[in-house]
Amino acid sequence: PAPAVPVAPVPQPAAPAEAVHFLDYWQILYSRKEIVIAVSLLLILVGVVVTTRMPKVYSATSVIEVHRETPNIDLMGGTSVRYDPIYLRTQFEIIKSRPILEQVVKEMGLDQDFGMEYGWKNTQSERGVVESTVNLLRRQTTLSIYRDTDLIAIEVRLDKPNRPEGEAAKYAANIANTIAKVYQERVAEEGRKPILDGIAQLENDVRGLERQIAEIGPVNEVAMDEYTKLKERADYIVEQVDDLERARG
């Protein structure tokens, strides 16, 4: 008989190392399932306790449209508005400026509320309480621009005063709305100044034209054409003055 030829063993594919590791980890976790469950419950309990003890923060947002004030009547014969890329950023600084925020503090009596909540009334002068309140309001107010628009969002975040949730949220909303109102009133007041200056200039022009008309006199036949032109110009300016007075009212 022919001698037997030895046959090499066929190699078996090894199990992936990841599978072995996963099974090992699973066996370890399963064998210690009591500890795993206890640690998980402890972490959940700690999270609940920390969350309930954290101070509540109330946020409210007011949105306003910001644009340059332009007179509805052309006073100088050809004014135009140019795009200013930093105009909105400038309004940011105006909204959070001390005069605006101090007016808000005075209108809402925030110095009294925050002075009691933060204990300033017992340690600072009346002026110091107002300053501290203004500084706090500046820190707690955030401004942002809606992309590609003239809209500015005024967000106020407060953790005091301690009030019921509904009242606290309404309190934050009132502050945001008051900041927007005071800013818009300031802008409107500044926008009226060019109109008033224009009215004064037109009134001076009217008086000058009236003097010229009086000097020429309507009975001078040689100057009738000039008189007619001056009178038409005076009538036109008087109409503009009337329009401006109505716009101001």
XYZ file of N, CA and C in Angstrom:
747
model
N 0.843 -1.206 0.000
C 0.000 0.000 0.000
C 0.864 1.237 0.000
N 0.344 2.294 -0.623
C 1.095 3.556 -0.700
C 1.104 4.209 0.668
N 2.246 4.828 0.964
C 2.328 5.510 2.282
C 1.339 6.670 2.361
N 0.828 6.909 3.536
C -0.143 8.013 3.750
C 0.566 9.348 3.699
N -0.057 10.253 3.028
C 0.509 11.621 2.902
C -0.134 12.487 3.971
N 0.668 13.116 4.788
C 0.082 13.984 5.845
C -0.615 15.193 5.237
N -1.767 15.534 5.762
C -2.555 16.678 5.264
C -2.509 17.793 6.301
N -2.143 18.961 5.826
C -2.059 20.122 6.743
C -3.470 20.516 7.182
N -3.640 20.885 8.437
C -4.975 21.294 8.916
C -5.437 22.563 8.218
N -6.695 22.588 7.913
C -7.277 23.774 7.257
C -7.482 24.859 8.303
N -6.911 26.052 8.125
C -7.057 27.124 9.137
C -8.498 27.605 9.196
N -8.995 27.747 10.416
C -10.351 28.250 10.631
C -10.303 29.777 10.753
N -11.287 30.439 10.164
C -11.281 31.912 10.259
C -11.480 32.365 11.699
N -10.611 33.264 12.116
C -10.681 33.776 13.492
C -11.827 34.768 13.622
N -12.447 34.771 14.756
C -13.532 35.733 15.012
C -12.949 37.139 15.088
N -13.658 38.094 14.623
C -13.162 39.474 14.688
C -12.866 39.869 16.120
N -11.788 40.649 16.263
C -11.376 41.071 17.601
C -12.446 41.938 18.251
N -13.144 42.738 17.406
C -14.157 43.616 17.959
C -15.282 42.813 18.604
N -15.673 41.705 17.949
C -16.742 40.886 18.489
C -16.330 40.281 19.825
N -15.076 39.849 19.893
C -14.584 39.282 21.144
C -14.603 40.323 22.237
N -14.130 41.517 21.910
C -14.102 42.593 22.897
C -15.508 42.956 23.336
N -16.442 43.040 22.438
C -17.810 43.408 22.784
C -18.419 42.383 23.726
N -18.212 41.103 23.404
C -18.750 40.055 24.267
C -18.122 40.111 25.650
N -16.832 40.388 25.681
C -16.162 40.496 26.987
C -16.754 41.644 27.796
N -16.929 42.794 27.134
C -17.486 43.949 27.847
C -18.912 43.662 28.312
N -19.666 43.034 27.455
C -21.062 42.747 27.816
C -21.125 41.799 29.018
N -20.272 40.801 29.037
C -20.249 39.885 30.170
C -19.862 40.601 31.455
N -18.899 41.545 31.338
C -18.488 42.291 32.538
C -19.640 43.150 33.044
N -20.305 43.853 32.117
C -21.414 44.708 32.522
C -22.565 43.886 33.091
N -22.838 42.781 32.475
C -23.962 41.941 32.931
C -23.685 41.380 34.312
N -22.437 41.009 34.541
C -22.105 40.457 35.852
C -22.171 41.509 36.948
N -22.069 42.759 36.549
C -22.128 43.852 37.531
C -23.335 44.753 37.275
N -24.417 44.162 36.828
C -25.588 44.947 36.438
C -26.172 45.740 37.605
N -26.043 45.211 38.817
C -26.571 45.954 39.963
C -25.841 47.275 40.150
N -24.506 47.225 40.005
C -23.718 48.451 40.168
C -24.040 49.447 39.049
N -24.156 48.935 37.806
C -24.458 49.802 36.667
C -25.794 50.506 36.858
N -26.804 49.742 37.282
C -28.126 50.325 37.488
C -28.089 51.358 38.612
N -27.361 51.053 39.677
C -27.287 51.978 40.812
C -26.602 53.286 40.413
N -25.507 53.190 39.653
C -24.796 54.399 39.215
C -25.674 55.227 38.281
N -26.384 54.570 37.371
C -27.253 55.297 36.442
C -28.346 56.042 37.196
N -28.989 55.368 38.155
C -30.026 56.026 38.937
C -29.466 57.185 39.750
N -28.250 57.024 40.281
C -27.630 58.102 41.050
C -27.360 59.324 40.171
N -26.856 59.084 38.955
C -26.596 60.201 38.047
C -27.888 60.918 37.672
N -28.955 60.164 37.415
C -30.243 60.789 37.082
C -30.746 61.617 38.256
N -30.614 61.076 39.472
C -31.074 61.801 40.652
C -30.283 63.087 40.855
N -28.966 63.013 40.689
C -28.133 64.219 40.825
C -28.518 65.256 39.777
N -28.764 64.825 38.540
C -29.173 65.765 37.493
C -30.475 66.459 37.808
N -31.436 65.693 38.339
C -32.734 66.284 38.700
C -32.577 67.301 39.815
N -31.774 66.959 40.835
C -31.584 67.872 41.970
C -30.889 69.148 41.529
N -29.829 69.016 40.722
C -29.101 70.205 40.261
C -30.000 71.077 39.402
N -30.800 70.461 38.534
C -31.676 71.239 37.657
C -32.728 72.002 38.447
N -33.318 71.357 39.452
C -34.358 72.029 40.228
C -33.801 73.140 41.100
N -32.521 73.054 41.475
C -31.927 74.074 42.335
C -31.288 75.223 41.559
N -31.163 75.076 40.259
C -30.596 76.168 39.453
C -31.570 77.336 39.402
N -31.042 78.574 39.427
C -31.945 79.740 39.345
C -32.638 79.789 37.984
N -33.900 80.161 37.995
C -34.660 80.254 36.755
C -34.293 81.539 36.024
N -34.142 81.424 34.731
C -33.822 82.577 33.893
C -34.974 82.781 32.925
N -35.510 84.010 32.901
C -36.634 84.340 32.032
C -36.141 85.232 30.911
N -36.546 84.922 29.709
C -36.084 85.646 28.528
C -37.286 86.147 27.734
N -37.152 87.360 27.209
C -38.189 87.937 26.351
C -37.508 88.745 25.256
N -38.131 88.787 24.089
C -37.538 89.457 22.934
C -38.542 90.411 22.312
N -38.060 91.595 21.981
C -38.856 92.588 21.256
C -38.132 92.903 19.950
N -38.881 92.945 18.846
C -38.280 93.179 17.524
C -38.725 94.546 17.011
N -37.751 95.338 16.561
C -38.046 96.668 16.014
C -37.413 96.805 14.639
N -38.004 97.667 13.833
C -37.446 97.991 12.519
C -36.688 99.304 12.619
N -35.461 99.304 12.155
C -34.589 100.463 12.269
C -34.276 100.976 10.872
N -34.533 102.243 10.644
C -34.190 102.860 9.360
C -33.961 104.336 9.587
N -33.268 104.950 8.668
C -32.995 106.375 8.772
C -34.282 107.167 8.613
N -34.425 108.203 9.447
C -35.565 109.093 9.308
C -35.305 110.055 8.164
N -36.211 110.091 7.177
C -36.083 111.010 6.051
C -37.341 111.852 5.967
N -37.209 113.137 5.724
C -38.409 113.981 5.620
C -39.252 113.582 4.436
N -40.589 113.662 4.602
C -41.481 113.299 3.504
C -41.626 114.434 2.501
N -40.962 115.557 2.765
C -40.973 116.688 1.839
C -39.531 117.077 1.554
N -39.203 117.298 0.314
C -37.855 117.648 -0.076
C -37.613 119.119 0.228
N -36.850 119.391 1.268
C -36.623 120.766 1.688
C -35.552 121.451 0.861
N -34.554 120.737 0.455
C -33.404 121.340 -0.190
C -33.345 121.060 -1.686
N -34.376 120.436 -2.216
C -34.405 120.226 -3.657
C -33.474 119.157 -4.137
N -33.617 117.934 -3.657
C -32.807 116.848 -4.209
C -31.984 116.106 -3.186
N -32.530 115.815 -2.013
C -31.806 115.034 -1.033
C -31.932 113.558 -1.372
N -30.956 112.786 -0.956
C -30.964 111.347 -1.224
C -30.389 110.631 -0.016
N -30.788 109.373 0.151
C -30.317 108.564 1.265
C -29.320 107.548 0.742
N -28.127 107.547 1.307
C -27.090 106.610 0.899
C -27.029 105.447 1.886
N -26.700 104.276 1.377
C -26.596 103.101 2.232
C -25.370 103.223 3.121
N -25.564 103.003 4.409
C -24.483 103.068 5.380
C -24.316 101.689 6.004
N -23.237 100.978 5.700
C -23.095 99.596 6.187
C -22.938 99.490 7.691
N -22.563 100.560 8.383
C -22.370 100.471 9.833
C -23.520 101.131 10.595
N -24.590 101.474 9.888
C -25.683 102.187 10.551
C -26.335 101.320 11.642
N -26.623 100.053 11.320
C -27.259 99.181 12.315
C -26.366 98.956 13.520
N -25.066 98.804 13.271
C -24.148 98.619 14.398
C -24.133 99.859 15.286
N -24.249 101.025 14.668
C -24.328 102.258 15.454
C -25.585 102.271 16.311
N -26.694 101.784 15.758
C -27.936 101.738 16.528
C -27.819 100.770 17.705
N -27.014 99.715 17.553
C -26.768 98.815 18.676
C -26.242 99.593 19.874
N -25.228 100.415 19.604
C -24.612 101.170 20.685
C -25.576 102.191 21.271
N -26.430 102.770 20.431
C -27.402 103.744 20.932
C -28.434 103.059 21.826
N -28.921 101.897 21.406
C -29.939 101.193 22.191
C -29.405 100.821 23.575
N -28.140 100.413 23.648
C -27.563 100.013 24.926
C -26.808 101.152 25.602
N -27.015 102.366 25.143
C -26.336 103.515 25.736
C -26.948 103.860 27.087
N -26.204 104.582 27.884
C -26.677 104.937 29.226
C -27.942 105.781 29.207
N -28.065 106.823 28.348
C -29.307 107.614 28.373
C -30.560 106.780 28.106
N -30.492 105.830 27.159
C -31.659 105.004 26.845
C -31.999 104.098 28.024
N -31.007 103.375 28.536
C -31.272 102.422 29.608
C -31.650 103.132 30.905
N -31.066 104.283 31.153
C -31.421 105.013 32.373
C -32.867 105.500 32.316
N -33.313 105.907 31.129
C -34.710 106.297 30.977
C -35.641 105.104 31.217
N -35.237 103.930 30.752
C -36.027 102.711 30.986
C -36.103 102.421 32.482
N -34.967 102.534 33.153
C -34.928 102.272 34.597
C -35.871 103.209 35.339
N -35.875 104.486 34.965
C -36.720 105.460 35.651
C -38.201 105.225 35.348
N -38.528 104.920 34.094
C -39.934 104.724 33.735
C -40.535 103.506 34.432
N -39.750 102.433 34.568
C -40.283 101.194 35.132
C -39.980 101.034 36.622
N -39.182 101.956 37.178
C -38.816 101.808 38.579
C -37.956 100.586 38.841
N -37.096 100.247 37.886
C -36.262 99.058 38.042
C -35.256 99.216 39.171
N -34.846 100.447 39.458
C -33.891 100.646 40.544
C -34.493 100.229 41.878
N -35.805 100.404 42.034
C -36.455 99.976 43.272
C -36.541 98.452 43.337
N -36.973 97.828 42.236
C -37.124 96.367 42.221
C -35.783 95.660 42.394
N -34.815 96.008 41.533
C -33.514 95.341 41.584
C -32.725 95.760 42.816
N -32.942 96.995 43.283
C -32.252 97.423 44.495
C -32.621 96.566 45.695
N -33.900 96.155 45.763
C -34.327 95.276 46.844
C -33.856 93.842 46.618
N -33.966 93.351 45.379
C -33.623 91.956 45.093
C -32.126 91.690 45.289
N -31.275 92.632 44.864
C -29.831 92.425 44.944
C -29.219 93.071 46.191
N -30.029 93.714 47.028
C -29.514 94.298 48.253
C -28.757 95.592 48.086
N -28.926 96.261 46.927
C -28.181 97.509 46.702
C -28.716 98.660 47.535
N -30.017 98.654 47.819
C -30.613 99.784 48.523
C -30.037 99.950 49.918
N -29.522 98.868 50.497
C -28.970 98.941 51.846
C -27.483 99.277 51.865
N -26.836 99.208 50.714
C -25.377 99.404 50.677
C -24.944 100.548 49.773
N -25.836 101.089 48.931
C -25.440 102.122 47.987
C -26.373 103.319 48.097
N -25.870 104.441 47.577
C -26.693 105.635 47.527
C -27.758 105.473 46.444
N -28.688 106.426 46.396
C -29.750 106.349 45.395
C -29.183 106.377 43.984
N -28.200 107.255 43.766
C -27.564 107.313 42.450
C -26.788 106.031 42.152
N -26.158 105.460 43.194
C -25.419 104.220 42.996
C -26.328 103.064 42.621
N -27.542 103.032 43.187
C -28.500 101.985 42.838
C -28.902 102.104 41.372
N -29.120 103.346 40.912
C -29.472 103.549 39.496
C -28.331 103.088 38.599
N -27.091 103.442 38.958
C -25.938 103.041 38.144
C -25.812 101.523 38.088
N -25.972 100.875 39.237
C -25.866 99.408 39.270
C -26.968 98.761 38.438
N -28.171 99.336 38.497
C -29.284 98.781 37.723
C -29.041 98.943 36.228
N -28.532 100.114 35.825
C -28.236 100.340 34.402
C -27.164 99.370 33.920
N -26.113 99.184 34.707
C -25.046 98.259 34.314
C -25.558 96.829 34.216
N -26.420 96.419 35.163
C -26.990 95.071 35.098
C -27.859 94.913 33.861
N -28.676 95.921 33.568
C -29.560 95.843 32.407
C -28.750 95.771 31.117
N -27.629 96.479 31.057
C -26.784 96.415 29.858
C -26.221 95.007 29.686
N -25.798 94.379 30.780
C -25.244 93.021 30.672
C -26.308 91.998 30.295
N -27.531 92.203 30.754
C -28.591 91.233 30.531
C -29.355 91.474 29.229
N -28.976 92.478 28.472
C -29.637 92.788 27.198
C -28.743 92.369 26.045
N -29.300 91.601 25.137
C -28.567 91.129 23.955
C -29.281 91.609 22.695
N -28.503 92.124 21.742
C -29.059 92.606 20.487
C -28.565 91.748 19.340
N -29.421 91.525 18.374
C -29.038 90.754 17.187
C -29.802 91.277 15.978
N -29.223 91.062 14.806
C -29.811 91.525 13.547
C -30.373 90.332 12.792
N -31.576 90.473 12.268
C -32.116 89.476 11.351
C -31.410 89.637 10.006
N -30.887 88.575 9.503
C -30.047 88.616 8.312
C -30.752 89.292 7.136
N -30.033 90.221 6.494
C -30.501 90.919 5.293
C -31.797 91.704 5.538
N -31.983 92.204 6.753
C -33.150 93.018 7.064
C -32.713 94.215 7.898
N -33.660 95.123 8.165
C -33.438 96.248 9.065
C -34.058 95.973 10.436
N -34.230 94.706 10.790
C -34.873 94.332 12.043
C -33.822 94.010 13.105
N -34.025 94.561 14.285
C -33.149 94.307 15.421
C -33.976 93.643 16.521
N -33.465 92.536 17.048
C -34.119 91.837 18.155
C -33.469 92.258 19.464
N -34.296 92.699 20.410
C -33.829 93.104 21.740
C -34.244 92.008 22.713
N -33.277 91.255 23.213
C -33.562 90.153 24.137
C -33.110 90.529 25.548
N -33.984 90.346 26.514
C -33.688 90.615 27.923
C -33.788 89.307 28.692
N -32.730 88.972 29.431
C -32.702 87.742 30.235
C -32.563 88.138 31.703
N -33.469 87.634 32.539
C -33.483 87.994 33.959
C -33.589 86.751 34.824
N -32.867 86.755 35.936
C -33.049 85.714 36.940
C -33.718 86.273 38.195
N -33.939 87.566 38.215
C -34.660 88.232 39.296
C -35.500 89.327 38.658
N -36.516 89.817 39.336
C -36.952 89.496 40.694
C -37.645 88.143 40.773
N -37.686 87.617 41.978
C -38.311 86.317 42.203
C -39.831 86.489 42.210
N -40.442 86.059 41.153
C -41.890 86.165 41.009
C -42.423 84.867 40.424
N -43.728 84.676 40.467
C -44.289 83.502 39.776
C -43.910 83.514 38.301
N -43.870 82.323 37.691
C -43.341 82.202 36.333
C -44.060 83.121 35.357
N -45.383 83.158 35.415
C -46.112 84.001 34.478
C -45.772 85.467 34.635
N -45.697 85.952 35.872
C -45.398 87.360 36.108
C -43.955 87.682 35.755
N -43.026 86.762 36.057
C -41.620 87.007 35.756
C -41.388 87.124 34.252
N -42.002 86.230 33.476
C -41.847 86.292 32.019
C -42.457 87.582 31.474
N -43.607 87.981 32.008
C -44.232 89.231 31.568
C -43.384 90.432 31.954
N -42.732 90.360 33.095
C -41.852 91.441 33.553
C -40.682 91.625 32.590
N -40.055 90.519 32.177
C -38.951 90.592 31.209
C -39.441 91.146 29.876
N -40.652 90.747 29.457
C -41.196 91.258 28.190
C -41.458 92.759 28.270
N -41.941 93.230 29.424
C -42.187 94.666 29.583
C -40.892 95.463 29.490
N -39.812 94.920 30.039
C -38.527 95.617 29.955
C -38.062 95.702 28.509
N -38.143 94.588 27.774
C -37.717 94.596 26.367
C -38.554 95.576 25.551
N -39.859 95.590 25.775
C -40.733 96.507 25.035
C -40.459 97.968 25.402
N -40.143 98.222 26.665
C -39.853 99.599 27.081
C -38.544 100.086 26.480
N -37.544 99.220 26.388
C -36.294 99.610 25.723
C -36.572 99.997 24.279
N -37.385 99.203 23.584
C -37.729 99.519 22.192
C -38.489 100.837 22.104
N -39.426 101.067 23.025
C -40.234 102.293 22.988
C -39.378 103.536 23.226
N -38.513 103.481 24.246
C -37.674 104.641 24.561
C -36.729 104.948 23.405
N -36.171 103.905 22.796
C -35.283 104.117 21.647
C -36.028 104.767 20.485
N -37.221 104.256 20.167
C -37.975 104.804 19.038
C -38.410 106.246 19.311
N -38.756 106.556 20.557
C -39.107 107.939 20.885
C -37.907 108.858 20.713
N -36.723 108.384 21.104
C -35.516 109.195 20.940
C -35.206 109.430 19.458
N -35.359 108.389 18.645
C -35.111 108.534 17.206
C -36.116 109.502 16.588
N -37.402 109.396 16.985
C -38.419 110.297 16.435
C -38.141 111.741 16.825
N -37.687 111.947 18.058
C -37.377 113.311 18.507
C -36.219 113.898 17.708
N -35.198 113.081 17.468
C -34.067 113.567 16.680
C -34.464 113.770 15.221
N -35.423 112.968 14.727
C -35.851 113.116 13.342
C -36.669 114.369 13.113
N -37.292 114.922 14.165
C -38.079 116.149 14.002
C -37.211 117.389 13.863
N -35.970 117.318 14.320
C -35.112 118.513 14.293
C -34.859 119.017 12.871
N -34.515 118.155 11.890
C -34.344 118.676 10.524
C -35.615 119.311 9.967
N -36.784 118.759 10.341
C -38.034 119.346 9.857
C -38.225 120.740 10.425
N -37.969 120.904 11.719
C -38.110 122.219 12.346
C -37.114 123.214 11.759
N -35.892 122.760 11.515
C -34.900 123.635 10.891
C -35.344 124.024 9.483
N -35.932 123.066 8.754
C -36.408 123.367 7.407
C -37.553 124.362 7.427
N -38.452 124.233 8.407
C -39.556 125.191 8.518
C -39.015 126.588 8.772
N -38.045 126.700 9.676
C -37.477 128.017 9.971
C -36.821 128.624 8.734
N -36.125 127.787 7.956
C -35.474 128.298 6.747
C -36.509 128.768 5.721
N -37.569 127.980 5.541
C -38.593 128.368 4.578
C -39.320 129.641 5.014
N -39.559 129.773 6.309
C -40.202 130.995 6.792
C -39.333 132.214 6.534
N -38.024 132.072 6.698
C -37.118 133.178 6.375
C -37.172 133.510 4.887
N -37.241 132.457 4.044
C -37.337 132.690 2.601
C -38.633 133.428 2.256
N -39.729 133.042 2.926
C -41.008 133.701 2.661
C -40.933 135.175 3.018
N -40.367 135.479 4.185
C -40.258 136.890 4.579
C -39.391 137.679 3.611
N -38.300 137.053 3.136
C -37.447 137.738 2.163
C -38.176 137.992 0.857
N -38.922 137.000 0.379
C -39.674 137.176 -0.857
C -40.782 138.214 -0.688
N -41.412 138.242 0.464
C -42.454 139.242 0.686
C -41.878 140.659 0.657
N -40.661 140.793 1.201
C -40.028 142.122 1.145
C -39.721 142.515 -0.294
N -39.225 141.565 -1.086
C -38.936 141.863 -2.487
C -40.203 142.220 -3.255
N -41.293 141.492 -2.986
C -42.553 141.784 -3.666
C -43.055 143.175 -3.293
N -42.905 143.524 -1.993
C -43.351 144.850 -1.547
C -42.537 145.950 -2.212
N -41.252 145.708 -2.417
C -40.411 146.711 -3.052
C -40.760 146.870 -4.544
N -41.072 145.759 -5.200
C -41.404 145.832 -6.628
C -42.780 146.457 -6.820
N -43.761 145.984 -6.067
C -45.120 146.507 -6.177
C -45.847 145.960 -7.385
N -47.093 145.601 -7.226
C -47.840 145.018 -8.341
C -48.239 146.030 -9.413
N -48.118 147.351 -9.141
C -48.547 148.354 -10.114
C -47.442 148.700 -11.100
N -46.257 148.198 -10.886
C -45.140 148.478 -11.792
C -45.268 147.548 -12.986
N -45.722 148.095 -14.116
C -45.974 147.247 -15.278
C -44.684 146.652 -15.818
N -43.578 147.361 -15.695
C -42.305 146.843 -16.225
C -41.862 145.606 -15.437
N -42.198 145.581 -14.148
C -41.731 144.479 -13.298
C -42.802 143.419 -13.066
N -43.871 143.437 -13.849
C -44.947 142.485 -13.620
C -44.488 141.039 -13.773
N -43.659 140.767 -14.774
C -43.182 139.403 -14.969
C -42.367 138.934 -13.764
N -41.482 139.785 -13.292
C -40.662 139.411 -12.144
C -41.525 139.231 -10.902
N -42.509 140.117 -10.764
C -43.425 140.009 -9.629
C -44.186 138.679 -9.672
N -44.665 138.294 -10.854
C -45.415 137.050 -10.989
C -44.551 135.847 -10.608
N -43.300 135.841 -11.060
C -42.409 134.722 -10.736
C -42.132 134.659 -9.242
N -41.847 135.802 -8.637
C -41.575 135.816 -7.204
C -42.793 135.395 -6.402
N -43.978 135.826 -6.854
C -45.194 135.476 -6.130
C -45.455 133.968 -6.228
N -45.234 133.385 -7.407
C -45.410 131.945 -7.549
C -44.438 131.189 -6.647
N -43.200 131.684 -6.601
C -42.214 131.041 -5.728
C -42.631 131.155 -4.264
N -43.116 132.308 -3.866
C -43.556 132.502 -2.479
C -44.739 131.598 -2.157
N -45.701 131.502 -3.070
C -46.856 130.637 -2.834
C -46.434 129.176 -2.691
N -45.465 128.763 -3.508
C -44.976 127.390 -3.441
C -44.325 127.101 -2.083
N -43.529 128.048 -1.597
C -42.865 127.854 -0.307
C -43.888 127.844 0.821
N -44.891 128.702 0.728
C -45.936 128.722 1.751
C -46.656 127.376 1.807
N -46.923 126.777 0.652
C -47.560 125.461 0.626
C -46.676 124.411 1.305
N -45.362 124.482 1.072
C -44.466 123.527 1.715
C -44.440 123.721 3.225
N -44.462 124.973 3.664
C -44.502 125.233 5.107
C -45.761 124.623 5.710
N -46.903 124.802 5.033
C -48.151 124.216 5.530
C -48.067 122.693 5.600
N -47.468 122.093 4.561
C -47.311 120.634 4.569
C -46.434 120.170 5.727
N -45.359 120.921 5.977
C -44.466 120.552 7.070
C -45.154 120.691 8.416
N -45.964 121.732 8.559
C -46.701 121.914 9.810
C -47.675 120.740 10.043
N -48.328 120.311 8.966
C -49.230 119.161 9.103
C -48.460 117.891 9.439
N -47.272 117.723 8.821
C -46.466 116.534 9.095
C -45.974 116.540 10.538
N -45.631 117.711 11.044
C -45.169 117.783 12.422
C -46.298 117.505 13.388
N -47.513 117.939 13.039
C -48.664 117.691 13.909
C -49.035 116.238 13.937
